[in-house]
CSV table of C-alpha atoms in Angstrom, one decimal:
chain,number,residue,atom,x,y,z
A,1159,MET,CA,-16.5,2.1,-37.2
A,1160,ARG,CA,-17.1,-1.0,-36.2
A,1161,ARG,CA,-18.7,-2.3,-33.1
A,1162,ALA,CA,-15.6,-3.2,-31.8
A,1163,LEU,CA,-15.0,0.5,-31.1
A,1164,GLN,CA,-17.1,-0.2,-28.0
A,1165,ALA,CA,-14.6,-2.5,-26.5
A,1166,CYS,CA,-11.8,-0.2,-27.1
A,1167,LEU,CA,-12.8,3.4,-25.9
A,1168,LEU,CA,-13.8,3.9,-21.7
A,1169,VAL,CA,-15.3,6.9,-20.7
A,1170,SER,CA,-15.1,8.4,-17.2
A,1171,GLY,CA,-25.4,13.4,-14.5
A,1172,ALA,CA,-27.7,14.2,-13.0
A,1173,GLY,CA,-26.7,18.0,-12.8
A,1174,ALA,CA,-23.6,20.0,-12.5
A,1175,GLY,CA,-23.0,19.5,-8.9
A,1176,VAL,CA,-22.7,16.0,-9.6
A,1177,MET,CA,-20.0,17.2,-12.4
A,1178,GLU,CA,-18.2,19.2,-10.1
A,1179,GLN,CA,-17.6,16.5,-7.6
A,1180,GLY,CA,-16.1,14.0,-10.4
A,1181,MET,CA,-18.1,11.3,-12.3
A,1182,ARG,CA,-16.5,8.1,-11.9
A,1183,GLN,CA,-17.0,8.3,-7.8
A,1184,HIS,CA,-20.6,7.6,-8.7
A,1185,TRP,CA,-19.9,4.6,-10.8
A,1186,THR,CA,-19.2,1.0,-9.7
A,1187,ARG,CA,-17.6,-2.1,-10.8
A,1188,ALA,CA,-19.0,-4.4,-12.8
A,1189,THR,CA,-16.9,-7.3,-11.9
A,1190,ALA,CA,-16.0,-8.4,-8.1
A,1191,THR,CA,-12.4,-8.0,-7.2
A,1192,VAL,CA,-10.1,-11.0,-6.9
A,1193,ALA,CA,-9.0,-11.6,-3.6
A,1194,LEU,CA,-5.7,-13.0,-3.3
A,1195,GLY,CA,-3.7,-13.9,-0.3
A,1196,VAL,CA,0.3,-13.8,0.3
A,1197,ASP,CA,1.1,-17.3,-0.5
A,1198,ASP,CA,-0.9,-17.2,-3.8
A,1199,ALA,CA,0.8,-13.8,-4.7
A,1200,THR,CA,4.5,-14.8,-4.1
A,1201,ALA,CA,3.7,-18.0,-6.2
A,1202,LEU,CA,2.4,-15.8,-9.0
A,1203,VAL,CA,5.4,-13.8,-8.9
A,1204,ARG,CA,8.2,-16.4,-8.2
A,1205,ALA,CA,9.9,-15.3,-11.4
A,1206,LEU,CA,11.0,-11.9,-10.3
A,1207,PRO,CA,14.8,-12.1,-9.7
A,1208,GLY,CA,15.5,-13.4,-6.1
A,1209,ALA,CA,12.3,-14.8,-5.6
A,1210,PRO,CA,10.9,-12.2,-2.9
A,1211,ARG,CA,8.4,-13.4,-0.7
A,1212,VAL,CA,5.1,-11.2,-0.4
A,1213,SER,CA,4.3,-9.7,2.7
A,1214,ARG,CA,1.1,-8.2,2.1
A,1215,VAL,CA,-1.3,-7.4,-0.8
A,1216,THR,CA,-3.2,-4.3,-0.8
A,1217,VAL,CA,-6.4,-3.9,-3.3
A,1218,LEU,CA,-6.4,-0.6,-5.3
A,1219,SER,CA,-9.1,1.3,-6.1
A,1220,GLY,CA,-9.9,3.0,-9.3
A,1221,GLY,CA,-10.3,0.6,-11.9
A,1222,LEU,CA,-13.9,-0.6,-12.9
A,1223,ALA,CA,-13.4,-4.2,-14.3
A,1224,ASN,CA,-9.9,-5.4,-13.7
A,1225,THR,CA,-8.1,-6.3,-10.4
A,1226,ASN,CA,-5.0,-4.1,-9.7
A,1227,LEU,CA,-3.3,-5.1,-6.4
A,1228,ARG,CA,0.1,-3.5,-4.5
A,1229,LEU,CA,2.4,-6.1,-3.6
A,1230,ASP,CA,5.0,-5.4,-0.6
A,1231,PHE,CA,7.8,-7.6,0.0
A,1232,ALA,CA,9.3,-9.4,3.1
A,1233,SER,CA,12.9,-8.3,2.4
A,1234,GLY,CA,12.2,-4.6,1.5
A,1235,GLU,CA,12.0,-4.6,-2.1
A,1236,PRO,CA,10.1,-1.6,-3.8
A,1237,PRO,CA,6.6,-2.7,-3.7
A,1238,LEU,CA,5.1,-3.4,-7.3
A,1239,VAL,CA,1.8,-3.7,-8.6
A,1240,LEU,CA,-0.2,-6.9,-9.8
A,1241,ARG,CA,-2.6,-6.4,-12.4
A,1242,LEU,CA,-5.0,-9.3,-13.3
A,1243,TYR,CA,-7.0,-9.0,-16.4
A,1244,GLN,CA,-10.8,-9.7,-15.9
A,1245,ARG,CA,-12.5,-7.5,-18.6
A,1246,ASP,CA,-11.0,-8.6,-21.7
A,1247,PRO,CA,-8.0,-10.8,-21.1
A,1248,ALA,CA,-7.2,-10.6,-25.0
A,1249,GLN,CA,-5.9,-7.4,-24.2
A,1250,ALA,CA,-3.1,-8.2,-22.1
A,1251,ALA,CA,-0.7,-9.2,-24.7
A,1252,LYS,CA,-1.5,-5.8,-26.2
A,1253,GLU,CA,-0.8,-3.9,-22.9
A,1254,ARG,CA,3.0,-5.7,-22.4
A,1255,ALA,CA,3.6,-4.6,-26.3
A,1256,LEU,CA,2.6,-1.1,-25.3
A,1257,HIS,CA,4.7,-1.2,-22.0
A,1258,GLY,CA,7.6,-2.1,-24.2
A,1259,LEU,CA,6.8,0.7,-26.5
A,1260,ALA,CA,6.7,3.1,-23.9
A,1261,ALA,CA,9.9,2.2,-22.3
A,1262,ARG,CA,11.5,2.6,-25.8
A,1263,HIS,CA,10.3,6.0,-26.7
A,1264,GLY,CA,10.5,7.0,-22.6
A,1265,LEU,CA,7.1,7.6,-22.0
A,1266,PRO,CA,5.6,8.4,-18.3
A,1267,VAL,CA,4.5,4.5,-18.0
A,1268,PRO,CA,5.3,2.3,-15.1
A,1269,ARG,CA,8.0,-0.5,-16.2
A,1270,LEU,CA,6.9,-4.1,-16.9
A,1271,HIS,CA,8.5,-6.9,-14.8
A,1272,LEU,CA,6.5,-9.7,-15.7
A,1273,GLY,CA,3.5,-10.9,-17.6
A,1274,ALA,CA,1.6,-13.8,-19.4
A,1275,ASP,CA,-2.1,-14.6,-21.0
A,1276,ASP,CA,-2.4,-16.9,-18.0
A,1277,ASN,CA,-1.2,-17.9,-14.5
A,1278,PRO,CA,-1.5,-21.1,-12.2
A,1279,ILE,CA,-3.4,-19.2,-9.5
A,1280,THR,CA,-6.4,-17.4,-11.2
A,1281,GLY,CA,-6.0,-18.6,-14.7
A,1282,SER,CA,-5.7,-14.9,-15.7
A,1283,ALA,CA,-3.9,-12.8,-17.8
A,1284,TYR,CA,-1.5,-10.8,-15.5
A,1285,ALA,CA,1.1,-8.3,-15.6
A,1286,VAL,CA,3.5,-7.2,-12.7
A,1287,ILE,CA,4.4,-3.4,-13.1
A,1288,ASP,CA,6.2,-0.6,-11.2
A,1289,TRP,CA,4.5,1.2,-8.1
A,1290,ILE,CA,4.5,4.7,-8.7
A,1291,GLU,CA,4.1,7.1,-5.9
A,1292,GLY,CA,1.5,9.7,-6.8
A,1293,ARG,CA,-2.3,10.8,-6.4
A,1294,PRO,CA,-5.2,10.8,-9.2
A,1295,LEU,CA,-5.4,14.0,-11.1
A,1296,ASP,CA,-9.0,14.4,-9.8
A,1297,ASP,CA,-8.1,14.4,-6.2
A,1298,VAL,CA,-5.3,17.1,-6.6
A,1299,ALA,CA,-6.3,19.4,-9.4
A,1300,ALA,CA,-9.3,21.4,-7.4
A,1301,LYS,CA,-7.6,22.1,-4.5
A,1302,LEU,CA,-4.7,24.1,-6.3
A,1303,ASP,CA,-4.2,27.5,-6.8
A,1304,GLY,CA,-3.9,29.2,-10.0
A,1305,ASP,CA,0.0,28.8,-10.7
A,1306,GLN,CA,-0.1,25.5,-9.1
A,1307,LEU,CA,-3.0,24.2,-11.4
A,1308,TRP,CA,-1.1,25.8,-14.4
A,1309,GLN,CA,2.2,24.1,-13.8
A,1310,LEU,CA,0.3,20.7,-13.5
A,1311,GLY,CA,-1.6,21.3,-16.3
A,1312,ALA,CA,1.3,22.2,-18.7
A,1313,SER,CA,3.2,19.1,-17.1
A,1314,ILE,CA,0.2,16.6,-18.1
A,1315,GLY,CA,0.0,18.5,-21.4
A,1316,ALA,CA,3.8,17.9,-21.8
A,1317,GLY,CA,3.4,14.3,-21.3
A,1318,LEU,CA,0.7,13.9,-23.3
A,1319,ALA,CA,2.3,15.3,-26.4
A,1320,ARG,CA,5.2,12.9,-26.1
A,1321,ILE,CA,2.5,10.1,-26.0
A,1322,HIS,CA,1.1,11.3,-29.0
A,1323,GLY,CA,4.7,11.9,-30.4
A,1324,VAL,CA,4.5,8.3,-31.2
A,1325,THR,CA,2.7,7.9,-34.5
A,1326,PHE,CA,1.3,4.9,-37.0
A,1327,ASP,CA,0.5,4.7,-40.6
A,1328,ALA,CA,-3.2,4.4,-39.9
A,1329,CYS,CA,-5.8,4.9,-37.4
A,1330,GLY,CA,-7.2,1.6,-35.9
A,1331,PHE,CA,-7.2,-1.0,-33.3
A,1332,PHE,CA,-3.9,-2.7,-32.6
A,1333,ASP,CA,-3.3,-6.5,-32.4
A,1334,GLY,CA,-1.1,-8.0,-30.0
A,1335,ALA,CA,2.1,-6.9,-31.6
A,1336,LEU,CA,0.6,-3.1,-32.2
A,1337,ARG,CA,0.2,-3.5,-35.6
A,1338,VAL,CA,-3.1,-1.7,-36.8
A,1339,ALA,CA,-5.5,-4.9,-37.7
A,1340,THR,CA,-8.6,-2.9,-37.9
A,1341,PRO,CA,-8.8,0.5,-39.5
A,1342,ILE,CA,-11.3,3.1,-38.5
A,1343,ASP,CA,-12.4,6.4,-39.1
A,1344,VAL,CA,-11.8,9.1,-36.7
A,1345,GLY,CA,-13.0,12.0,-38.8
A,1346,GLY,CA,-16.7,13.3,-39.1
A,1347,ALA,CA,-18.2,10.5,-40.8
A,1348,GLY,CA,-16.8,7.9,-38.6
A,1349,LEU,CA,-18.1,10.0,-35.7
A,1350,ARG,CA,-21.9,9.8,-37.3
A,1351,GLU,CA,-21.6,6.5,-38.2
A,1352,PHE,CA,-21.2,5.5,-34.7
A,1353,LEU,CA,-23.5,7.5,-33.0
A,1354,HIS,CA,-26.3,6.2,-35.3
A,1355,ARG,CA,-25.1,2.6,-34.5
A,1356,CYS,CA,-25.1,3.1,-30.6
A,1357,LEU,CA,-28.3,5.4,-30.4
A,1358,ILE,CA,-30.6,4.9,-33.7
A,1359,ASP,CA,-29.9,1.5,-34.5
A,1360,GLY,CA,-28.9,0.3,-30.8
A,1361,ARG,CA,-30.7,0.7,-27.3
A,1362,GLY,CA,-28.3,3.7,-26.6
A,1363,GLY,CA,-30.7,6.2,-27.9
A,1364,GLU,CA,-33.9,4.9,-25.5
A,1365,ARG,CA,-31.6,5.5,-22.6
A,1366,LEU,CA,-30.5,9.3,-23.4
A,1367,GLY,CA,-34.1,10.1,-24.2
A,1368,GLY,CA,-35.8,10.9,-27.5
A,1369,ASP,CA,-35.3,14.7,-27.6
A,1370,LEU,CA,-31.8,14.6,-26.3
A,1371,THR,CA,-31.0,11.9,-29.1
A,1372,ARG,CA,-32.4,14.0,-31.8
A,1373,ALA,CA,-30.6,17.1,-30.3
A,1374,LEU,CA,-27.6,15.4,-30.2
A,1375,MET,CA,-27.5,14.2,-34.0
A,1376,ALA,CA,-28.5,17.2,-35.3
A,1377,PHE,CA,-25.5,18.8,-33.4
A,1378,VAL,CA,-23.1,16.3,-34.7
A,1379,ASP,CA,-24.5,16.8,-38.6
A,1380,ALA,CA,-23.6,20.5,-37.9
A,1381,GLU,CA,-20.1,20.4,-36.2
A,1382,ALA,CA,-18.4,17.0,-36.8
A,1383,ALA,CA,-16.7,18.1,-40.0
A,1384,VAL,CA,-14.3,19.9,-38.0
A,1385,LEU,CA,-12.5,16.6,-37.3
A,1386,ASP,CA,-12.0,16.3,-40.7
A,1387,THR,CA,-9.7,19.6,-40.5
A,1388,TRP,CA,-7.1,17.4,-38.5
A,1389,ASP,CA,-4.0,16.3,-41.1
A,1390,GLY,CA,-1.7,15.3,-38.4
A,1391,ALA,CA,-0.5,11.7,-38.4
A,1392,PRO,CA,-2.3,8.9,-36.7
A,1393,CYS,CA,-0.9,8.8,-33.2
A,1394,LEU,CA,-0.8,6.5,-30.2
A,1395,THR,CA,-3.9,7.3,-28.1
A,1396,HIS,CA,-4.4,5.9,-24.7
A,1397,ALA,CA,-8.4,6.0,-24.6
A,1398,ASP,CA,-8.9,6.4,-21.0
A,1399,PHE,CA,-6.8,9.6,-20.0
A,1400,GLY,CA,-8.3,10.5,-17.0
A,1401,GLY,CA,-9.5,9.9,-13.7
A,1402,SER,CA,-7.5,7.6,-11.7
A,1403,ASN,CA,-5.3,6.6,-14.7
A,1404,ILE,CA,-3.7,10.0,-14.4
A,1405,LEU,CA,-1.0,10.0,-11.5
A,1406,VAL,CA,0.3,13.0,-10.6
A,1407,ARG,CA,2.6,14.2,-7.5
A,1408,LEU,CA,4.8,17.2,-5.9
A,1409,THR,CA,8.2,17.7,-6.9
A,1410,GLY,CA,10.7,20.2,-5.7
A,1411,ARG,CA,9.4,22.1,-8.7
A,1412,GLY,CA,5.6,21.9,-8.1
A,1413,TRP,CA,3.0,19.4,-9.3
A,1414,ALA,CA,3.8,17.2,-12.2
A,1415,LEU,CA,3.0,14.2,-14.2
A,1416,ALA,CA,4.4,10.7,-12.5
A,1417,ALA,CA,2.8,8.3,-14.7
A,1418,VAL,CA,-0.2,7.1,-17.2
A,1419,LEU,CA,-1.4,3.8,-16.1
A,1420,ASP,CA,-3.7,1.4,-17.6
A,1421,TRP,CA,-3.3,1.1,-21.4
A,1422,GLU,CA,-5.4,-2.0,-22.2
A,1423,PHE,CA,-7.8,0.6,-24.5
A,1424,ALA,CA,-5.0,2.2,-26.3
A,1425,PHE,CA,-5.3,2.4,-30.1
A,1426,SER,CA,-4.0,4.3,-33.3
A,1427,GLY,CA,-6.1,7.7,-33.6
A,1428,SER,CA,-6.1,11.5,-33.0
A,1429,PRO,CA,-5.0,13.7,-29.9
A,1430,PHE,CA,-8.7,14.6,-29.5
A,1431,PHE,CA,-9.8,11.5,-27.9
A,1432,ASP,CA,-7.6,11.8,-24.9
A,1433,LEU,CA,-8.1,15.8,-24.8
A,1434,GLY,CA,-11.7,15.2,-24.5
A,1435,ASN,CA,-11.6,12.7,-21.8
A,1436,LEU,CA,-8.8,14.8,-20.0
A,1437,LEU,CA,-10.8,18.1,-20.1
A,1438,ARG,CA,-14.1,16.2,-18.7
A,1439,PRO,CA,-15.1,17.6,-15.1
A,1440,PRO,CA,-13.8,18.1,-12.7
A,1441,PRO,CA,-10.3,19.1,-14.0
A,1442,GLY,CA,-11.7,20.4,-17.4
A,1443,ARG,CA,-14.0,23.2,-15.4
A,1444,LEU,CA,-11.0,24.4,-13.7
A,1445,PRO,CA,-10.1,28.1,-14.9
A,1446,GLY,CA,-7.0,28.0,-17.0
A,1447,PHE,CA,-6.4,24.0,-17.0
A,1448,ALA,CA,-7.3,23.9,-20.5
A,1449,ASP,CA,-4.9,26.4,-21.6
A,1450,ALA,CA,-2.1,25.0,-19.3
A,1451,VAL,CA,-2.6,21.9,-21.2
A,1452,ALA,CA,-2.4,23.6,-24.3
A,1453,ALA,CA,0.7,25.3,-23.3
A,1454,GLY,CA,2.4,22.2,-22.0
A,1455,TYR,CA,1.6,20.2,-25.3
A,1456,ALA,CA,3.1,22.9,-27.8
A,1457,GLY,CA,6.1,23.2,-25.3
A,1458,ALA,CA,6.9,19.6,-25.9
A,1459,GLY,CA,6.6,20.2,-29.9
A,1460,ARG,CA,3.1,19.5,-30.9
A,1461,VAL,CA,0.9,22.6,-31.7
A,1462,LEU,CA,-2.9,21.9,-31.3
A,1463,PRO,CA,-5.5,23.5,-34.1
A,1464,PRO,CA,-7.2,26.7,-33.1
A,1465,ARG,CA,-10.7,24.5,-32.5
A,1466,TRP,CA,-8.9,21.8,-30.7
A,1467,ARG,CA,-11.5,22.2,-27.8
A,1468,GLU,CA,-14.4,21.7,-30.2
A,1469,MET,CA,-12.6,18.7,-31.7
A,1470,ALA,CA,-12.0,17.0,-28.2
A,1471,ALA,CA,-15.8,17.6,-27.1
A,1472,LEU,CA,-16.7,15.7,-30.4
A,1473,ALA,CA,-14.4,13.2,-30.0
A,1474,ASP,CA,-15.5,12.3,-26.9
A,1475,LEU,CA,-19.0,11.6,-27.7
A,1476,ILE,CA,-17.9,8.5,-28.9
A,1477,ALA,CA,-17.5,7.1,-25.7
A,1478,TRP,CA,-20.5,8.3,-24.1
A,1479,ALA,CA,-22.5,6.5,-26.9
A,1480,ASP,CA,-20.7,3.7,-26.0
A,1481,PHE,CA,-21.5,3.5,-23.0
A,1482,LEU,CA,-25.1,4.2,-23.6
A,1483,SER,CA,-25.6,1.2,-25.9
A,1484,ARG,CA,-24.1,-1.5,-23.6
A,1485,GLU,CA,-26.2,-4.2,-22.7
A,1486,LEU,CA,-25.3,-3.6,-19.0
A,1487,PRO,CA,-23.6,-0.4,-18.5
A,1488,PRO,CA,-22.2,0.7,-15.0
A,1489,PRO,CA,-24.7,2.1,-12.5
A,1490,GLY,CA,-24.3,6.1,-12.7
A,1491,VAL,CA,-23.1,6.1,-16.2
A,1492,ILE,CA,-26.1,6.7,-17.9
A,1493,ASP,CA,-26.9,10.2,-16.1
A,1494,SER,CA,-23.0,11.3,-16.5
A,1495,ALA,CA,-23.4,10.7,-20.3
A,1496,ARG,CA,-26.9,12.5,-20.3
A,1497,GLU,CA,-25.3,15.2,-18.8
A,1498,ARG,CA,-22.1,15.6,-20.4
A,1499,ILE,CA,-23.8,15.3,-23.7
A,1500,ARG,CA,-26.2,18.2,-22.5
A,1501,ASP,CA,-23.2,20.1,-21.4
A,1502,THR,CA,-21.5,19.7,-24.8
A,1503,ILE,CA,-24.4,20.7,-27.1
A,1504,ALA,CA,-24.8,23.7,-24.9
A,1505,ARG,CA,-21.3,24.8,-25.3
A,1506,ARG,CA,-22.0,24.9,-29.3
A,1507,GLY,CA,-20.6,27.7,-31.0
């Protein structure tokens, strides 16, 4: 896989205590949040029907690079979210296309109202999407009892199955029209090649430490071939399926998936990238959660292979190697990567 994989896969420590508390809360933003007043926000969304006036702008938490703002309107229209792209503006066109794809397939994704590659206020690419009422998965899952957690996990599994039901002719990175422009290998050879590039040729191995790097490479050499047993069609892969990007809400039937946010890293891959991300701590450590996800996934018509958890853990190593090799990884990520890699090796077999 080429180096561009580093720009397309995002990961969500120093000990199990950190892992149980969640990983992302120990990370900090790499870029400053864009400040926008009500007048500028009103001007930016003037093309909305009725040209509504913004009465309040609220910065939303969760993102590590782009700025997401909730916009409330003076005349009482439902709130919307203004998304300003800071990390990689080139991904904005792809994300707009993905919103359209999601609408056609009935996926749990907010509706897109406006979007462009620049704007007259901040100059950045932007999108305006529905505000979805809900809470991040990590804030809810650990507080649920067994039946509630099962119901939530099954709902998330069913939603993920619908996402993975959108298939393509090849694995790879999309262009702005959702064509697979850069094919990649998501099997065992691709994993070994990418980890070697990040940890041996790149700076990642020094950050991980010599002993752990050698242990990881030996582990991957022994285990990566299981990824080649997957014979499914390349599927829509969110690539950041966890943390604040999964919104859940309480319904009349219990807790359920509300929406999946932030699609800028999406590509055509295998199911195991999203499953590996989803099963990171804390939800991945909760008893029965993984089984519930698999049950919901199967109930929606997509059965996972017997060794799917191992395959998910292996695929997730790509994201950790990516962060270890970056020039300026967000503070806290290196400790999270070390702990997650140790845990993956320890669970071998």
